[in-house]
PDB file of N, CA and C in Angstrom:
ATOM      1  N   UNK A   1       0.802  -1.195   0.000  1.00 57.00           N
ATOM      2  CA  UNK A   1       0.000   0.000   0.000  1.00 57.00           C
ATOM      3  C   UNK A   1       0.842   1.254   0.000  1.00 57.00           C
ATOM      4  N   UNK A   2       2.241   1.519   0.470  1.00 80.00           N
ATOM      5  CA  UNK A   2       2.652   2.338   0.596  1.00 80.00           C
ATOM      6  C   UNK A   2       3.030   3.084  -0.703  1.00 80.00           C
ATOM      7  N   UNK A   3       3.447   2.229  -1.680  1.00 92.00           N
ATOM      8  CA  UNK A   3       3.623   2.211  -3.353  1.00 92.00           C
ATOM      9  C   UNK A   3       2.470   3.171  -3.870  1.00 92.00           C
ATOM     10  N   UNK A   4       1.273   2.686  -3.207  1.00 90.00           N
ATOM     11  CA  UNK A   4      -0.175   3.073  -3.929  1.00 90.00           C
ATOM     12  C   UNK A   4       0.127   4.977  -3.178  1.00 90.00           C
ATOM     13  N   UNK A   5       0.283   4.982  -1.879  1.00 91.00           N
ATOM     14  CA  UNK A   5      -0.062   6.075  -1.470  1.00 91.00           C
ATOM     15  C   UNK A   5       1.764   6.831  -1.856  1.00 91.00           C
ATOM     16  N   UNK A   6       2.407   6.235  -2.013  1.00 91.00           N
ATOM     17  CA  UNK A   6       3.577   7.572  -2.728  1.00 91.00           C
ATOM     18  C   UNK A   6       3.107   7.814  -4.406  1.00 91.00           C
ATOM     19  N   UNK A   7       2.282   7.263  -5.040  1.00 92.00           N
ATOM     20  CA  UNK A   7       2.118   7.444  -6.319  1.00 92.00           C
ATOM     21  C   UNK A   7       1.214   8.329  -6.499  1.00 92.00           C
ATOM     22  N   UNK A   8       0.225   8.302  -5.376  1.00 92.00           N
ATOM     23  CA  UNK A   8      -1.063   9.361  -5.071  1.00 92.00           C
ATOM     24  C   UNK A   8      -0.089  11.076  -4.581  1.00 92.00           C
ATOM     25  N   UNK A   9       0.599  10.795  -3.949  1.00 93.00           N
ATOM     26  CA  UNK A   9       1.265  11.625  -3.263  1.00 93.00           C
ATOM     27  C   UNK A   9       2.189  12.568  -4.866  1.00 93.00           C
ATOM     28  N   UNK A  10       2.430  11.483  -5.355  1.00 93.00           N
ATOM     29  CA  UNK A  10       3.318  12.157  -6.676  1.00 93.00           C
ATOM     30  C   UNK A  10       2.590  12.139  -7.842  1.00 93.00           C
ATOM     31  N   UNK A  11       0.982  12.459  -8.001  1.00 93.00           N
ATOM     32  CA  UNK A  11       0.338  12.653  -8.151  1.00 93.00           C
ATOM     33  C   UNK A  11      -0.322  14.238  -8.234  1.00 93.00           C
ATOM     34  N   UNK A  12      -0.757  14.048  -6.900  1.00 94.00           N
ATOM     35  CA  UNK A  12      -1.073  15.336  -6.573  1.00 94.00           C
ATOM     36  C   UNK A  12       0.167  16.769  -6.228  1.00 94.00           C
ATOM     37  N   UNK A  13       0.925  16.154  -6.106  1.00 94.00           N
ATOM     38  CA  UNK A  13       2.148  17.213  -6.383  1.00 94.00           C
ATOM     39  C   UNK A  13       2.603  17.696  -7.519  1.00 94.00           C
ATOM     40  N   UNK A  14       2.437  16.781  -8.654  1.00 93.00           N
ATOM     41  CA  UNK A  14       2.436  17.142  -9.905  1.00 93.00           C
ATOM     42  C   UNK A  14       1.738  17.898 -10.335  1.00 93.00           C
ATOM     43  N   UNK A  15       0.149  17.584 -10.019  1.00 94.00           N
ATOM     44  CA  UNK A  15      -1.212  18.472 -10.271  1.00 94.00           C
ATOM     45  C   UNK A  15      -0.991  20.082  -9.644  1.00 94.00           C
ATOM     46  N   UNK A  16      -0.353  19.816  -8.599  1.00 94.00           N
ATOM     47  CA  UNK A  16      -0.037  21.138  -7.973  1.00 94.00           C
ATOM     48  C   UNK A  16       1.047  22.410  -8.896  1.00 94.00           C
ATOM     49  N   UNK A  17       2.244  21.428  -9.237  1.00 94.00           N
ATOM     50  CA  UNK A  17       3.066  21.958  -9.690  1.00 94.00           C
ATOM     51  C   UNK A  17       2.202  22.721 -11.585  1.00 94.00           C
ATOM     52  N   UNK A  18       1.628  21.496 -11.848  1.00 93.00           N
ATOM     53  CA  UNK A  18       0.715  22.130 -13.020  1.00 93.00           C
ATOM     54  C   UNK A  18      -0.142  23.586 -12.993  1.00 93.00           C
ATOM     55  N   UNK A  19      -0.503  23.243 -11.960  1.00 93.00           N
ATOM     56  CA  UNK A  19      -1.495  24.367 -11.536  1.00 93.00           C
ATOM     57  C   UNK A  19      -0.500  25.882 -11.787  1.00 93.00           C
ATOM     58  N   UNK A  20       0.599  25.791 -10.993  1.00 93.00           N
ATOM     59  CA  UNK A  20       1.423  26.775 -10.499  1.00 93.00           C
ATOM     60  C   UNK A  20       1.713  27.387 -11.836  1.00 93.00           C
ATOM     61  N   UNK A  21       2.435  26.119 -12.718  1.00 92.00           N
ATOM     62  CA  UNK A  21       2.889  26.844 -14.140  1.00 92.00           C
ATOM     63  C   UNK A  21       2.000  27.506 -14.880  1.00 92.00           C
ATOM     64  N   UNK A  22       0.703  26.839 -15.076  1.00 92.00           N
ATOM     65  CA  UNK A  22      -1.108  27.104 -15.847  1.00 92.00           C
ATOM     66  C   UNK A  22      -1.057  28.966 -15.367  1.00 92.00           C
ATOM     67  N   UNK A  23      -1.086  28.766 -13.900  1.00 92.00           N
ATOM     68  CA  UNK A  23      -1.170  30.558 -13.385  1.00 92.00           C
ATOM     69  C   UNK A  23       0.209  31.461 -14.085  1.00 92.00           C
ATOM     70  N   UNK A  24       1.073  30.696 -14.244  1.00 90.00           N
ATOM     71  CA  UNK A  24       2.383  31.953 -14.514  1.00 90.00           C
ATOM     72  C   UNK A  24       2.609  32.091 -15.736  1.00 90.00           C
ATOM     73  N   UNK A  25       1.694  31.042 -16.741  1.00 88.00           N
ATOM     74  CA  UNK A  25       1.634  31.541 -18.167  1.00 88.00           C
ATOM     75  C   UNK A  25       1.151  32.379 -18.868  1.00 88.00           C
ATOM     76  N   UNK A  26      -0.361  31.942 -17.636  1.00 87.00           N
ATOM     77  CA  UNK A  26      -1.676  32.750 -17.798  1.00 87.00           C
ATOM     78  C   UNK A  26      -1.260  34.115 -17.770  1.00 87.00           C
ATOM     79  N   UNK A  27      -0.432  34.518 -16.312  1.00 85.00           N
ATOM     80  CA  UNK A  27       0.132  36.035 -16.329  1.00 85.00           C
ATOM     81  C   UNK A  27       1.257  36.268 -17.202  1.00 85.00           C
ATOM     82  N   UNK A  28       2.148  35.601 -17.661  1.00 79.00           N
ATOM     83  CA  UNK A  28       2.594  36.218 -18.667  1.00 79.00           C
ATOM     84  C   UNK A  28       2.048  36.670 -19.698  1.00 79.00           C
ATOM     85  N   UNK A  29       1.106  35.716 -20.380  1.00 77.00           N
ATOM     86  CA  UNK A  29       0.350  35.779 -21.782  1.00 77.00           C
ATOM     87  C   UNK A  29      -0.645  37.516 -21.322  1.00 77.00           C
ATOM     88  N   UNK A  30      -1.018  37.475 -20.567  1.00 77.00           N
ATOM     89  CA  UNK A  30      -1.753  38.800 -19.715  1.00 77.00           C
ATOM     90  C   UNK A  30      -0.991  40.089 -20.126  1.00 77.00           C
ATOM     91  N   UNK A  31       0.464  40.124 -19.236  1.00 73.00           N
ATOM     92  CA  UNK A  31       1.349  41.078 -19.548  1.00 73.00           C
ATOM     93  C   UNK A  31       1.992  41.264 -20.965  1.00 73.00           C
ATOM     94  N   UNK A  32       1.534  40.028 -22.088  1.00 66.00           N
ATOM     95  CA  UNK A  32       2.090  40.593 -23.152  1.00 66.00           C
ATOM     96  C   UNK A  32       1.252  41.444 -24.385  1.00 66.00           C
ATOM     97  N   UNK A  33      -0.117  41.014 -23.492  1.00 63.00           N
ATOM     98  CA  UNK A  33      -1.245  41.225 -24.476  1.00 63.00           C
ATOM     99  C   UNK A  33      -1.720  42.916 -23.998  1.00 63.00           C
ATOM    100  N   UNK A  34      -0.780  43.757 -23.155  1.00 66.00           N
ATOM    101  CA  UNK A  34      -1.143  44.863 -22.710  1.00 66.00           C
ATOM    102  C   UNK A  34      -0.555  45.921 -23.643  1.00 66.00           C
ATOM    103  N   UNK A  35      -0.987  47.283 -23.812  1.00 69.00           N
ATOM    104  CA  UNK A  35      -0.722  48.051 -25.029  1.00 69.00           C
ATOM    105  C   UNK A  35       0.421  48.257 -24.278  1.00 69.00           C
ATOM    106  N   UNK A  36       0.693  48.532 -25.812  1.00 73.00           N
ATOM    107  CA  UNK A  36       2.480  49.236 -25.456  1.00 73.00           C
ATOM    108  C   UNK A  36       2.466  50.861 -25.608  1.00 73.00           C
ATOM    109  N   UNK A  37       2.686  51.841 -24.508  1.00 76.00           N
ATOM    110  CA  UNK A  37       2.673  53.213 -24.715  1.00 76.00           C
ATOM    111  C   UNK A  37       3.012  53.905 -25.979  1.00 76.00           C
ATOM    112  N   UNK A  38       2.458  55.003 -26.658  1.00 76.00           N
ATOM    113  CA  UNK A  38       2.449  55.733 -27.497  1.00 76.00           C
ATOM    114  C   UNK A  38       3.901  55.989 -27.314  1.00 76.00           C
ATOM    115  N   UNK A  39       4.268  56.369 -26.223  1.00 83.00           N
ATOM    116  CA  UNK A  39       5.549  57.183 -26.127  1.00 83.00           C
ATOM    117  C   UNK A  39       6.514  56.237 -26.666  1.00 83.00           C
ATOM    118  N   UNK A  40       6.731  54.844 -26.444  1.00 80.00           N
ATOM    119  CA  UNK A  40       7.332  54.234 -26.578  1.00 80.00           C
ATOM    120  C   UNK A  40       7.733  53.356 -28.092  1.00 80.00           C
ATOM    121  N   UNK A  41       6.462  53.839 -28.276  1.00 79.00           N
ATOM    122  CA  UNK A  41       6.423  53.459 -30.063  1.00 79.00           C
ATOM    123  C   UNK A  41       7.001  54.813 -31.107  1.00 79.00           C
ATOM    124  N   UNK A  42       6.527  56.054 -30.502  1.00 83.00           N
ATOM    125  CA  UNK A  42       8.016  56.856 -30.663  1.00 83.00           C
ATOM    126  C   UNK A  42       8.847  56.935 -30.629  1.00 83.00           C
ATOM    127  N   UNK A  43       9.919  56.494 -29.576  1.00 86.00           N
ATOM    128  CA  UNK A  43      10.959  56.652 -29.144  1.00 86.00           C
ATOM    129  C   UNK A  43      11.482  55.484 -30.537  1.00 86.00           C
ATOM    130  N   UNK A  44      10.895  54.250 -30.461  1.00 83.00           N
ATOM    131  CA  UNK A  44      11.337  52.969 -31.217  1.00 83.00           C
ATOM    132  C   UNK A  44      11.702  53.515 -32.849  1.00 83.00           C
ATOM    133  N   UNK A  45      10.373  54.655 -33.498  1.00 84.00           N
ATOM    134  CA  UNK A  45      10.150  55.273 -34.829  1.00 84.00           C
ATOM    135  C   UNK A  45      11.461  56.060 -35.166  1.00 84.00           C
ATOM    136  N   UNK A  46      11.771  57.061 -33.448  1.00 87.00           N
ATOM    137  CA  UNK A  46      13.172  57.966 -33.883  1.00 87.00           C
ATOM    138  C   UNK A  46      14.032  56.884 -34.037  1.00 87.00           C
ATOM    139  N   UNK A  47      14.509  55.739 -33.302  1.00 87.00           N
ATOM    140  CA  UNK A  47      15.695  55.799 -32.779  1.00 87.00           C
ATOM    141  C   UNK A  47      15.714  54.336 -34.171  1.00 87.00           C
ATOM    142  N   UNK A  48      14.736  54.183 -34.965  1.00 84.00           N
ATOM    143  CA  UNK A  48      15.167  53.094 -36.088  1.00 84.00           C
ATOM    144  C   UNK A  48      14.821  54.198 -37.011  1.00 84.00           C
ATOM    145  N   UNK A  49      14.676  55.467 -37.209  1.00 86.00           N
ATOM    146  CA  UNK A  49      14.314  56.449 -38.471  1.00 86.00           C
ATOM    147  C   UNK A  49      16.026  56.964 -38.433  1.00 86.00           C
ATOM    148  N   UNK A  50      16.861  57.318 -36.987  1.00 87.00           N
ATOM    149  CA  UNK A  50      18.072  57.566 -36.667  1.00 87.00           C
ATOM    150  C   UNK A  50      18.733  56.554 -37.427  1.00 87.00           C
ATOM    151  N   UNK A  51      18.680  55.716 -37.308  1.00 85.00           N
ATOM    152  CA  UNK A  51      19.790  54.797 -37.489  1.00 85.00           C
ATOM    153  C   UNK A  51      20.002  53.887 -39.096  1.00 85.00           C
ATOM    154  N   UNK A  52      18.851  54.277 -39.392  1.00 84.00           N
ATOM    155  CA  UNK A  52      18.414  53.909 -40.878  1.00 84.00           C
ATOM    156  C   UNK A  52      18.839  54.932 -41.621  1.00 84.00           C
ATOM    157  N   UNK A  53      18.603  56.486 -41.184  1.00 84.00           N
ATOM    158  CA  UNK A  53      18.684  57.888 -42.066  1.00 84.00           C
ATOM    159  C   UNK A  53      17.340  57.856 -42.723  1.00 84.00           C
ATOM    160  N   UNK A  54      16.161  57.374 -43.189  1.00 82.00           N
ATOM    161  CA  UNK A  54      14.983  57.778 -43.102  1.00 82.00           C
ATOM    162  C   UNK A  54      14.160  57.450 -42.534  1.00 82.00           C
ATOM    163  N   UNK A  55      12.921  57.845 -43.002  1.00 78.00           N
ATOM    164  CA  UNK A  55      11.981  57.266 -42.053  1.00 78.00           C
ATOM    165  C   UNK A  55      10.906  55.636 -42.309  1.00 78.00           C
ATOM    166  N   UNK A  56      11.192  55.072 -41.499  1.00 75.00           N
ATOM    167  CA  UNK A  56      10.642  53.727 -41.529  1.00 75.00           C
ATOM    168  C   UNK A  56       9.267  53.890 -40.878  1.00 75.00           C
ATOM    169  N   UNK A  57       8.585  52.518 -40.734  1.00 75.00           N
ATOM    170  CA  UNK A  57       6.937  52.253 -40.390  1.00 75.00           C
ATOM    171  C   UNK A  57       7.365  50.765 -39.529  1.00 75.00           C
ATOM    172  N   UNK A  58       7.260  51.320 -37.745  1.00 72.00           N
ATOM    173  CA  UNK A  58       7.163  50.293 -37.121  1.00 72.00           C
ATOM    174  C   UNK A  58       5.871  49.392 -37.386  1.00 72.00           C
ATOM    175  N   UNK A  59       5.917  48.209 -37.767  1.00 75.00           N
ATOM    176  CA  UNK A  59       4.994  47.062 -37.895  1.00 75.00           C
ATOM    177  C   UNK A  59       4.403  46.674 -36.468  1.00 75.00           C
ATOM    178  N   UNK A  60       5.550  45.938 -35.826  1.00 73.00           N
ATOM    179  CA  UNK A  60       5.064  45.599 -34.607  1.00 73.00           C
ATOM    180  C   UNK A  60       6.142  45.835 -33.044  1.00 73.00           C
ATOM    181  N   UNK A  61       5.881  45.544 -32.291  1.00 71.00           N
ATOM    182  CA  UNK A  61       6.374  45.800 -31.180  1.00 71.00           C
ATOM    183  C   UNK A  61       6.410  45.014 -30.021  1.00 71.00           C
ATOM    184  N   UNK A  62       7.179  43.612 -29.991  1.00 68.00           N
ATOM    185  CA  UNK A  62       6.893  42.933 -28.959  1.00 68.00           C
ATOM    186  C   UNK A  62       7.913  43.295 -27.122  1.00 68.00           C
ATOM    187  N   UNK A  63       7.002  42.952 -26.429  1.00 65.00           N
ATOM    188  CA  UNK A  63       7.793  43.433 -24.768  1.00 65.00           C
ATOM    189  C   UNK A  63       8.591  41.908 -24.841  1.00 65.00           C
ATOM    190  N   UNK A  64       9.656  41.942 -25.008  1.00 65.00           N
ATOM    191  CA  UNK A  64      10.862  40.633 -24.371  1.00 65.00           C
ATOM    192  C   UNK A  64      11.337  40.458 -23.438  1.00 65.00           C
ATOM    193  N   UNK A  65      11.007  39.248 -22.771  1.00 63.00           N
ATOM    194  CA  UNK A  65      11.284  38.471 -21.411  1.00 63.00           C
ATOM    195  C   UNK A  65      12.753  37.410 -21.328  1.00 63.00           C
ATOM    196  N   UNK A  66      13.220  37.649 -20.582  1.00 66.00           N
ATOM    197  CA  UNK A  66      14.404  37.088 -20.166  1.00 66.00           C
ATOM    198  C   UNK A  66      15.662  38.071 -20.045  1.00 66.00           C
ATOM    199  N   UNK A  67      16.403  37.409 -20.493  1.00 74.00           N
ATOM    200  CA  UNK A  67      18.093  37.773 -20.244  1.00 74.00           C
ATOM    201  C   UNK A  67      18.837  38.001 -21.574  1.00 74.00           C
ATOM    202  N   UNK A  68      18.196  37.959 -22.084  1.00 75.00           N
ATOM    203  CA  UNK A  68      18.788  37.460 -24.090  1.00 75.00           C
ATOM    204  C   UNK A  68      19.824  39.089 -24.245  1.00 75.00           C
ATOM    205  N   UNK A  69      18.339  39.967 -24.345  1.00 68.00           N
ATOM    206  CA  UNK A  69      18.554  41.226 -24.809  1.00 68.00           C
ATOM    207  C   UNK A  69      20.034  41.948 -23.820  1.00 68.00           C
ATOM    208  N   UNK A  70      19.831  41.903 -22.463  1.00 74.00           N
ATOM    209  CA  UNK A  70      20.779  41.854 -21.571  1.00 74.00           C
ATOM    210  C   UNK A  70      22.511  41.331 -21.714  1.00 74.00           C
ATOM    211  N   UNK A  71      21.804  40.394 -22.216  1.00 79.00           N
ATOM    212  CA  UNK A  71      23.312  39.598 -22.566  1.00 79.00           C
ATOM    213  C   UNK A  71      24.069  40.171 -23.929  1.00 79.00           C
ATOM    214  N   UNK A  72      23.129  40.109 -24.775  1.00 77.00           N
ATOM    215  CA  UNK A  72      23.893  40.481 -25.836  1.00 77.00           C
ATOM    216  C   UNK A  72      24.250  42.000 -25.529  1.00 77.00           C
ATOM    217  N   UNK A  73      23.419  42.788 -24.882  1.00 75.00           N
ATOM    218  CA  UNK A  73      24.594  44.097 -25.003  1.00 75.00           C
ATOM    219  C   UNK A  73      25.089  44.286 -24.067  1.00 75.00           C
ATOM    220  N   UNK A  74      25.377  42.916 -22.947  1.00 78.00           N
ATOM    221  CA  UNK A  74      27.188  43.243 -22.729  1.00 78.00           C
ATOM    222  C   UNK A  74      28.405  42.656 -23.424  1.00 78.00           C
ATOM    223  N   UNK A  75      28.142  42.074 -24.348  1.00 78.00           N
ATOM    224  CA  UNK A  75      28.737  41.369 -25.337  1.00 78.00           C
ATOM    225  C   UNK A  75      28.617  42.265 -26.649  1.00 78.00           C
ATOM    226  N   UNK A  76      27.927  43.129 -26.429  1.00 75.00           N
ATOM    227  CA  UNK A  76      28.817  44.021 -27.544  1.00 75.00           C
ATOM    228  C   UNK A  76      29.295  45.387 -26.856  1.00 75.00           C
ATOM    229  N   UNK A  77      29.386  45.361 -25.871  1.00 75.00           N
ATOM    230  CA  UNK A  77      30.077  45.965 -25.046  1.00 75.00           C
ATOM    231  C   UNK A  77      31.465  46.110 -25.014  1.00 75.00           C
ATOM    232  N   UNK A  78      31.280  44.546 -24.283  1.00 77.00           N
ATOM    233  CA  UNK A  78      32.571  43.833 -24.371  1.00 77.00           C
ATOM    234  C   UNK A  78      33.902  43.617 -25.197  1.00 77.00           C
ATOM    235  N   UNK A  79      32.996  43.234 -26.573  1.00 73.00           N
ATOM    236  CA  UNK A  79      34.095  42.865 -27.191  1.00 73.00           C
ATOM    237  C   UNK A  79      34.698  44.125 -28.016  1.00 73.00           C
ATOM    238  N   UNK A  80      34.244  45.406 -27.494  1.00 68.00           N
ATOM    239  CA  UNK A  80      34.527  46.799 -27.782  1.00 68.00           C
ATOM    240  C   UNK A  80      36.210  46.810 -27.399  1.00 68.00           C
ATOM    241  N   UNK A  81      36.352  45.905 -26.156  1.00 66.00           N
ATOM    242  CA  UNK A  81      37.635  46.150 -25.837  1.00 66.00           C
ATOM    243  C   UNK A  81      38.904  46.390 -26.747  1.00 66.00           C
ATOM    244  N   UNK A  82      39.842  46.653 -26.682  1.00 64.00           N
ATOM    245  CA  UNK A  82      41.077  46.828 -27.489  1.00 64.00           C
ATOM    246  C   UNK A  82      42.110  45.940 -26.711  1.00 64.00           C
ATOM    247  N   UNK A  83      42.305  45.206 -26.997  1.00 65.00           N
ATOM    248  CA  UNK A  83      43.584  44.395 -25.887  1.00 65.00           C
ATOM    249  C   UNK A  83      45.099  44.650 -26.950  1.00 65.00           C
ATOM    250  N   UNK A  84      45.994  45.208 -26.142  1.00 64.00           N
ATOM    251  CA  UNK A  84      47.377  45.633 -26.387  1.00 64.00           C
ATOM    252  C   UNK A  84      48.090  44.325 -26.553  1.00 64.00           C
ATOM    253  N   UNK A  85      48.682  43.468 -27.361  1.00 63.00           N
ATOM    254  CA  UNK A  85      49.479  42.323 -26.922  1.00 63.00           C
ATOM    255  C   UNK A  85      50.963  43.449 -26.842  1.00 63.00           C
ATOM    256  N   UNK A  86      52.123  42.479 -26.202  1.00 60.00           N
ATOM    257  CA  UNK A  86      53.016  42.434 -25.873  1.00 60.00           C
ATOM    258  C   UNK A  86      53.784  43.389 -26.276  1.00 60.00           C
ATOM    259  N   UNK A  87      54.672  44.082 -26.637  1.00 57.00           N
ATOM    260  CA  UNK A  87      56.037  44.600 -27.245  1.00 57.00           C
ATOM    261  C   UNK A  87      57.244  43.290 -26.839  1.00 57.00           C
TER     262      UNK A  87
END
């Protein structure tokens, strides 16, 4: 019986853990589906009309989650460096 009741047990912990993820998708999918400020769809129009030299037509505008964006610009940061070798 004990077999029966750790399988119930890992069971309902699973169901639990489901639950948990079901809610934190739910709020992500929430926070992505929220408008994105006027101001901010400006700022995006100058700063790709800047860098292009005319003027472009933002399409779309997604909010990005994680570390990605983060990472890569310290990695182009980074490899800004100049390293001196030897004399």
């Amino acid at each position: 019986m004990s077999t029966e009741q750790e399988l119930l047990a890992a069971v309902r912990e699973l169901t639990e853990r489901v639950a948990a993820l079901e809610a934190e998708v739910a709020a992500v999918r929430a926070r992505q589906e929220q408008d994105i400020p006027e101001e901010v769809v400006i700022a995006i129009s100058a700063a790709v009309a800047s860098f292009l030299g005319h003027r472009a037509k933002v399409k779309q505008v997604h909010y990005r989650t994680g570390q990605a964006w983060a990472q890569q610009g310290r990695v182009a940061v980074q490899g800004h460096r100049i390293i001196h070798g030897a004399r």
